[in-house]
């Protein structure tokens, strides 16, 4: 279990759905919401016992964590997933759209369609489908959605255009969800710079890792956006840049 955060939120008797739960940021969000008392439904295509998973499935706290293996790019899978979660736990209060990936390095004329479609599927389609099917239940609980955009989505750049485009789509999806659900479901997103993850350290071994943002710090912001302290905030894209 992660250590207590510097601030307290209470998610007792709520249910949080975390996509991309086996990754560095997803597993940090799982720990943060479990620490706050939520029942967490961790969703990923990578199971906790897979060597690529960072999800800590603490046997001493199994009651607060349920893992669901699902392909969030498949609408039939998402439909079944949400129905199963509601059958198992009775409600959904928080949706954290964390599933995502990065590809880059090529100019547009050299970028493969396969890479573009992968980014659209994993970064944007997953958030769209999870939001679409969770919304009826979030409307019942007057819940919240927090998704992951990126600082780089604020402008075009060289070599990673499709990634920036999909993360800009997350911001527009967030604003749309907030507008369409004003007064019922709050929707916000966070915009990291570079997250301090094992994968990023491997890809950028010579970078200044000390300036990167720790996943647990981003999870704290996501928890705040789902808390009663942020009831007046919806449609926001919140910078979580750290010193990067």
mmCIF file of C-alpha atoms in Angstrom:
data_model
loop_
_atom_site.group_PDB
_atom_site.id
_atom_site.type_symbol
_atom_site.label_atom_id
_atom_site.label_comp_id
_atom_site.label_asym_id
_atom_site.label_seq_id
_atom_site.Cartn_x
_atom_site.Cartn_y
_atom_site.Cartn_z
ATOM 1 C CA UNK A 1 0.000 0.000 0.000
ATOM 2 C CA UNK A 2 1.296 3.475 -0.860
ATOM 3 C CA UNK A 3 2.179 5.860 2.017
ATOM 4 C CA UNK A 4 -0.372 8.420 3.121
ATOM 5 C CA UNK A 5 -0.462 11.544 0.981
ATOM 6 C CA UNK A 6 0.230 15.009 2.327
ATOM 7 C CA UNK A 7 -3.496 15.802 2.078
ATOM 8 C CA UNK A 8 -6.516 13.729 2.918
ATOM 9 C CA UNK A 9 -9.530 12.823 0.827
ATOM 10 C CA UNK A 10 -12.220 10.381 1.860
ATOM 11 C CA UNK A 11 -13.606 8.061 -0.802
ATOM 12 C CA UNK A 12 -15.214 5.600 1.606
ATOM 13 C CA UNK A 13 -18.220 3.791 0.072
ATOM 14 C CA UNK A 14 -17.303 4.926 -3.447
ATOM 15 C CA UNK A 15 -16.190 2.874 -6.448
ATOM 16 C CA UNK A 16 -13.343 4.057 -8.674
ATOM 17 C CA UNK A 17 -12.569 2.585 -12.094
ATOM 18 C CA UNK A 18 -8.917 2.972 -13.135
ATOM 19 C CA UNK A 19 -7.934 2.113 -16.710
ATOM 20 C CA UNK A 20 -4.319 1.393 -17.576
ATOM 21 C CA UNK A 21 -3.994 0.166 -14.001
ATOM 22 C CA UNK A 22 -0.938 -2.010 -14.574
ATOM 23 C CA UNK A 23 1.246 0.907 -15.693
ATOM 24 C CA UNK A 24 3.247 3.284 -13.514
ATOM 25 C CA UNK A 25 0.650 6.072 -13.345
ATOM 26 C CA UNK A 26 -2.295 3.675 -13.239
ATOM 27 C CA UNK A 27 -0.856 1.700 -10.332
ATOM 28 C CA UNK A 28 -0.121 4.958 -8.463
ATOM 29 C CA UNK A 29 -3.756 6.011 -8.931
ATOM 30 C CA UNK A 30 -4.947 2.617 -7.718
ATOM 31 C CA UNK A 31 -2.865 2.998 -4.553
ATOM 32 C CA UNK A 32 -4.028 6.594 -3.976
ATOM 33 C CA UNK A 33 -7.728 5.786 -4.245
ATOM 34 C CA UNK A 34 -7.398 2.635 -2.133
ATOM 35 C CA UNK A 35 -5.599 4.662 0.539
ATOM 36 C CA UNK A 36 -8.543 7.083 0.493
ATOM 37 C CA UNK A 37 -10.997 4.267 1.148
ATOM 38 C CA UNK A 38 -12.432 3.624 -2.317
ATOM 39 C CA UNK A 39 -13.150 0.232 -3.766
ATOM 40 C CA UNK A 40 -10.948 0.259 -6.862
ATOM 41 C CA UNK A 41 -11.746 -1.574 -10.075
ATOM 42 C CA UNK A 42 -8.390 -1.845 -11.832
ATOM 43 C CA UNK A 43 -8.691 -2.382 -15.590
ATOM 44 C CA UNK A 44 -5.937 -3.348 -18.031
ATOM 45 C CA UNK A 45 -4.993 -5.785 -20.774
ATOM 46 C CA UNK A 46 -1.926 -6.610 -18.652
ATOM 47 C CA UNK A 47 -2.782 -8.725 -15.589
ATOM 48 C CA UNK A 48 -1.184 -8.070 -12.158
ATOM 49 C CA UNK A 49 0.828 -11.303 -12.353
ATOM 50 C CA UNK A 50 2.366 -10.318 -15.703
ATOM 51 C CA UNK A 51 6.036 -9.299 -15.544
ATOM 52 C CA UNK A 52 5.154 -5.986 -17.255
ATOM 53 C CA UNK A 53 2.603 -5.046 -14.579
ATOM 54 C CA UNK A 54 3.448 -2.555 -11.827
ATOM 55 C CA UNK A 55 0.126 -3.079 -10.057
ATOM 56 C CA UNK A 56 0.553 -4.076 -6.413
ATOM 57 C CA UNK A 57 -2.156 -6.582 -5.616
ATOM 58 C CA UNK A 58 -1.804 -6.507 -1.837
ATOM 59 C CA UNK A 59 -3.362 -9.742 -0.503
ATOM 60 C CA UNK A 60 -4.005 -8.005 2.837
ATOM 61 C CA UNK A 61 -6.337 -5.527 1.161
ATOM 62 C CA UNK A 62 -8.045 -7.561 -1.536
ATOM 63 C CA UNK A 63 -11.476 -6.258 -0.512
ATOM 64 C CA UNK A 64 -10.502 -2.813 -1.787
ATOM 65 C CA UNK A 65 -9.229 -4.001 -5.183
ATOM 66 C CA UNK A 66 -10.836 -5.919 -8.021
ATOM 67 C CA UNK A 67 -8.949 -6.524 -11.274
ATOM 68 C CA UNK A 68 -10.715 -6.704 -14.645
ATOM 69 C CA UNK A 69 -8.908 -7.722 -17.803
ATOM 70 C CA UNK A 70 -10.438 -5.979 -20.822
ATOM 71 C CA UNK A 71 -9.622 -4.565 -24.241
ATOM 72 C CA UNK A 72 -10.805 -0.972 -23.941
ATOM 73 C CA UNK A 73 -10.549 -0.449 -27.706
ATOM 74 C CA UNK A 74 -13.363 -2.987 -28.209
ATOM 75 C CA UNK A 75 -16.817 -1.549 -27.494
ATOM 76 C CA UNK A 76 -18.330 -4.956 -26.766
ATOM 77 C CA UNK A 77 -15.590 -5.568 -24.192
ATOM 78 C CA UNK A 78 -16.196 -2.157 -22.590
ATOM 79 C CA UNK A 79 -19.950 -2.719 -22.454
ATOM 80 C CA UNK A 80 -19.439 -6.051 -20.718
ATOM 81 C CA UNK A 81 -16.797 -4.581 -18.398
ATOM 82 C CA UNK A 82 -19.001 -1.751 -17.128
ATOM 83 C CA UNK A 83 -21.965 -4.083 -16.651
ATOM 84 C CA UNK A 84 -19.786 -6.494 -14.672
ATOM 85 C CA UNK A 85 -18.396 -3.730 -12.452
ATOM 86 C CA UNK A 86 -21.884 -2.438 -11.657
ATOM 87 C CA UNK A 87 -23.126 -5.982 -11.014
ATOM 88 C CA UNK A 88 -20.193 -6.597 -8.671
ATOM 89 C CA UNK A 89 -20.134 -3.283 -6.819
ATOM 90 C CA UNK A 90 -23.482 -1.582 -7.439
ATOM 91 C CA UNK A 91 -22.204 1.796 -8.638
ATOM 92 C CA UNK A 92 -19.436 3.846 -10.257
ATOM 93 C CA UNK A 93 -18.334 7.129 -8.668
ATOM 94 C CA UNK A 94 -14.994 7.900 -10.318
ATOM 95 C CA UNK A 95 -13.568 7.060 -13.739
ATOM 96 C CA UNK A 96 -9.840 7.575 -14.261
ATOM 97 C CA UNK A 97 -8.953 7.306 -17.953
ATOM 98 C CA UNK A 98 -5.238 6.522 -17.678
ATOM 99 C CA UNK A 99 -4.753 3.911 -20.417
ATOM 100 C CA UNK A 100 -2.353 5.324 -22.996
ATOM 101 C CA UNK A 101 0.903 4.976 -24.883
ATOM 102 C CA UNK A 102 3.518 7.016 -26.746
ATOM 103 C CA UNK A 103 4.973 6.756 -30.227
ATOM 104 C CA UNK A 104 7.143 9.327 -31.952
ATOM 105 C CA UNK A 105 10.347 10.124 -33.729
ATOM 106 C CA UNK A 106 9.114 10.514 -37.312
ATOM 107 C CA UNK A 107 7.798 13.401 -39.348
ATOM 108 C CA UNK A 108 4.259 13.057 -40.674
ATOM 109 C CA UNK A 109 5.336 11.929 -44.144
ATOM 110 C CA UNK A 110 7.363 9.125 -42.545
ATOM 111 C CA UNK A 111 4.826 8.084 -39.912
ATOM 112 C CA UNK A 112 3.128 4.742 -40.464
ATOM 113 C CA UNK A 113 -0.651 4.501 -40.432
ATOM 114 C CA UNK A 114 -0.314 1.629 -37.971
ATOM 115 C CA UNK A 115 1.344 3.950 -35.437
ATOM 116 C CA UNK A 116 -1.349 6.593 -35.913
ATOM 117 C CA UNK A 117 -4.149 4.075 -35.477
ATOM 118 C CA UNK A 118 -2.472 2.630 -32.376
ATOM 119 C CA UNK A 119 -2.286 6.067 -30.752
ATOM 120 C CA UNK A 120 -5.858 6.905 -31.679
ATOM 121 C CA UNK A 121 -7.050 3.580 -30.285
ATOM 122 C CA UNK A 122 -5.066 3.457 -27.043
ATOM 123 C CA UNK A 123 -5.010 7.163 -26.131
ATOM 124 C CA UNK A 124 -8.366 8.443 -27.340
ATOM 125 C CA UNK A 125 -10.717 5.586 -28.194
ATOM 126 C CA UNK A 126 -10.257 3.948 -24.785
ATOM 127 C CA UNK A 127 -11.163 7.169 -22.974
ATOM 128 C CA UNK A 128 -14.145 7.752 -25.257
ATOM 129 C CA UNK A 129 -15.564 4.248 -24.828
ATOM 130 C CA UNK A 130 -14.953 4.073 -21.079
ATOM 131 C CA UNK A 131 -16.588 7.476 -20.600
ATOM 132 C CA UNK A 132 -19.509 6.654 -22.876
ATOM 133 C CA UNK A 133 -20.441 3.471 -21.051
ATOM 134 C CA UNK A 134 -19.655 4.645 -17.512
ATOM 135 C CA UNK A 135 -21.608 7.897 -17.898
ATOM 136 C CA UNK A 136 -25.117 6.566 -17.131
ATOM 137 C CA UNK A 137 -23.799 5.235 -13.807
ATOM 138 C CA UNK A 138 -21.728 8.339 -13.068
ATOM 139 C CA UNK A 139 -24.821 10.453 -13.701
ATOM 140 C CA UNK A 140 -26.666 8.453 -11.042
ATOM 141 C CA UNK A 141 -23.928 9.055 -8.458
ATOM 142 C CA UNK A 142 -23.034 12.595 -9.634
ATOM 143 C CA UNK A 143 -19.527 11.301 -10.068
ATOM 144 C CA UNK A 144 -16.355 12.433 -11.784
ATOM 145 C CA UNK A 145 -14.061 11.649 -14.700
ATOM 146 C CA UNK A 146 -10.358 12.474 -14.829
ATOM 147 C CA UNK A 147 -8.377 11.734 -17.991
ATOM 148 C CA UNK A 148 -4.729 12.073 -19.031
ATOM 149 C CA UNK A 149 -3.809 14.679 -21.617
ATOM 150 C CA UNK A 150 -0.261 16.061 -22.013
ATOM 151 C CA UNK A 151 1.554 19.387 -21.993
ATOM 152 C CA UNK A 152 2.735 18.653 -25.534
ATOM 153 C CA UNK A 153 -0.900 18.653 -26.705
ATOM 154 C CA UNK A 154 -0.994 22.437 -26.361
ATOM 155 C CA UNK A 155 0.952 22.967 -29.584
ATOM 156 C CA UNK A 156 2.319 21.170 -32.607
ATOM 157 C CA UNK A 157 5.837 19.802 -32.513
ATOM 158 C CA UNK A 158 8.418 17.911 -34.459
ATOM 159 C CA UNK A 159 8.404 14.153 -34.560
ATOM 160 C CA UNK A 160 5.459 13.214 -32.336
ATOM 161 C CA UNK A 161 2.505 14.885 -34.034
ATOM 162 C CA UNK A 162 0.045 11.960 -33.797
ATOM 163 C CA UNK A 163 0.687 11.622 -30.059
ATOM 164 C CA UNK A 164 0.051 15.341 -29.537
ATOM 165 C CA UNK A 165 -3.102 15.134 -31.646
ATOM 166 C CA UNK A 166 -4.583 12.290 -29.583
ATOM 167 C CA UNK A 167 -3.774 14.047 -26.309
ATOM 168 C CA UNK A 168 -5.365 17.261 -27.626
ATOM 169 C CA UNK A 169 -8.403 15.092 -28.343
ATOM 170 C CA UNK A 170 -8.494 14.145 -24.657
ATOM 171 C CA UNK A 171 -8.746 17.833 -23.725
ATOM 172 C CA UNK A 172 -11.635 18.359 -26.146
ATOM 173 C CA UNK A 173 -13.339 15.173 -24.963
ATOM 174 C CA UNK A 174 -13.018 16.473 -21.400
ATOM 175 C CA UNK A 175 -14.526 19.851 -22.269
ATOM 176 C CA UNK A 176 -17.371 18.129 -24.134
ATOM 177 C CA UNK A 177 -18.138 15.790 -21.230
ATOM 178 C CA UNK A 178 -18.120 18.714 -18.816
ATOM 179 C CA UNK A 179 -20.471 20.775 -20.977
ATOM 180 C CA UNK A 180 -22.890 17.933 -21.672
ATOM 181 C CA UNK A 181 -23.050 16.895 -18.007
ATOM 182 C CA UNK A 182 -23.027 20.272 -16.286
ATOM 183 C CA UNK A 183 -24.428 19.905 -12.772
ATOM 184 C CA UNK A 184 -24.178 16.107 -12.729
ATOM 185 C CA UNK A 185 -20.809 14.632 -13.749
ATOM 186 C CA UNK A 186 -17.585 16.625 -13.430
ATOM 187 C CA UNK A 187 -14.938 15.963 -16.091
ATOM 188 C CA UNK A 188 -11.358 17.193 -15.925
ATOM 189 C CA UNK A 189 -7.985 16.181 -17.280
ATOM 190 C CA UNK A 190 -4.381 16.566 -16.190
ATOM 191 C CA UNK A 191 -1.473 17.483 -18.452
ATOM 192 C CA UNK A 192 1.823 15.867 -17.413
ATOM 193 C CA UNK A 193 5.174 16.907 -18.845
ATOM 194 C CA UNK A 194 7.471 13.877 -18.534
ATOM 195 C CA UNK A 195 6.389 11.241 -16.015
ATOM 196 C CA UNK A 196 9.119 9.441 -14.089
ATOM 197 C CA UNK A 197 8.423 5.873 -15.174
ATOM 198 C CA UNK A 198 10.734 2.907 -15.834
ATOM 199 C CA UNK A 199 9.851 3.044 -19.537
ATOM 200 C CA UNK A 200 10.668 6.744 -19.841
ATOM 201 C CA UNK A 201 13.951 6.268 -17.993
ATOM 202 C CA UNK A 202 14.860 3.478 -20.395
ATOM 203 C CA UNK A 203 13.963 5.555 -23.472
ATOM 204 C CA UNK A 204 15.665 8.724 -22.182
ATOM 205 C CA UNK A 205 18.555 7.402 -20.122
ATOM 206 C CA UNK A 206 20.608 10.611 -20.385
ATOM 207 C CA UNK A 207 17.804 13.011 -19.408
ATOM 208 C CA UNK A 208 17.529 14.875 -16.106
ATOM 209 C CA UNK A 209 15.241 12.455 -14.288
ATOM 210 C CA UNK A 210 15.147 14.652 -11.175
ATOM 211 C CA UNK A 211 13.007 17.189 -13.041
ATOM 212 C CA UNK A 212 10.387 14.621 -14.017
ATOM 213 C CA UNK A 213 7.047 14.223 -12.254
ATOM 214 C CA UNK A 214 6.498 11.310 -9.898
ATOM 215 C CA UNK A 215 3.353 9.279 -10.717
ATOM 216 C CA UNK A 216 2.181 9.500 -7.109
ATOM 217 C CA UNK A 217 2.140 13.305 -7.306
ATOM 218 C CA UNK A 218 -0.075 13.158 -10.387
ATOM 219 C CA UNK A 219 -2.312 10.631 -8.611
ATOM 220 C CA UNK A 220 -2.707 13.157 -5.779
ATOM 221 C CA UNK A 221 -3.994 15.772 -8.226
ATOM 222 C CA UNK A 222 -6.391 13.270 -9.774
ATOM 223 C CA UNK A 223 -7.701 12.383 -6.326
ATOM 224 C CA UNK A 224 -8.246 16.053 -5.519
ATOM 225 C CA UNK A 225 -10.182 16.565 -8.780
ATOM 226 C CA UNK A 226 -12.491 13.714 -7.774
ATOM 227 C CA UNK A 227 -12.920 15.022 -4.226
ATOM 228 C CA UNK A 228 -15.428 17.386 -2.641
ATOM 229 C CA UNK A 229 -12.708 20.033 -2.656
ATOM 230 C CA UNK A 230 -13.072 20.359 -6.425
ATOM 231 C CA UNK A 231 -16.855 20.421 -6.746
ATOM 232 C CA UNK A 232 -16.732 23.749 -8.616
ATOM 233 C CA UNK A 233 -14.146 22.518 -11.126
ATOM 234 C CA UNK A 234 -15.189 20.868 -14.390
ATOM 235 C CA UNK A 235 -13.810 21.104 -17.919
ATOM 236 C CA UNK A 236 -10.314 21.972 -16.682
ATOM 237 C CA UNK A 237 -6.966 20.894 -18.129
ATOM 238 C CA UNK A 238 -4.669 21.007 -15.118
ATOM 239 C CA UNK A 239 -0.892 21.334 -15.579
ATOM 240 C CA UNK A 240 1.166 18.752 -13.675
ATOM 241 C CA UNK A 241 4.560 19.712 -15.049
ATOM 242 C CA UNK A 242 6.754 19.528 -11.970
ATOM 243 C CA UNK A 243 10.131 21.026 -12.883
ATOM 244 C CA UNK A 244 10.283 19.495 -16.347
#
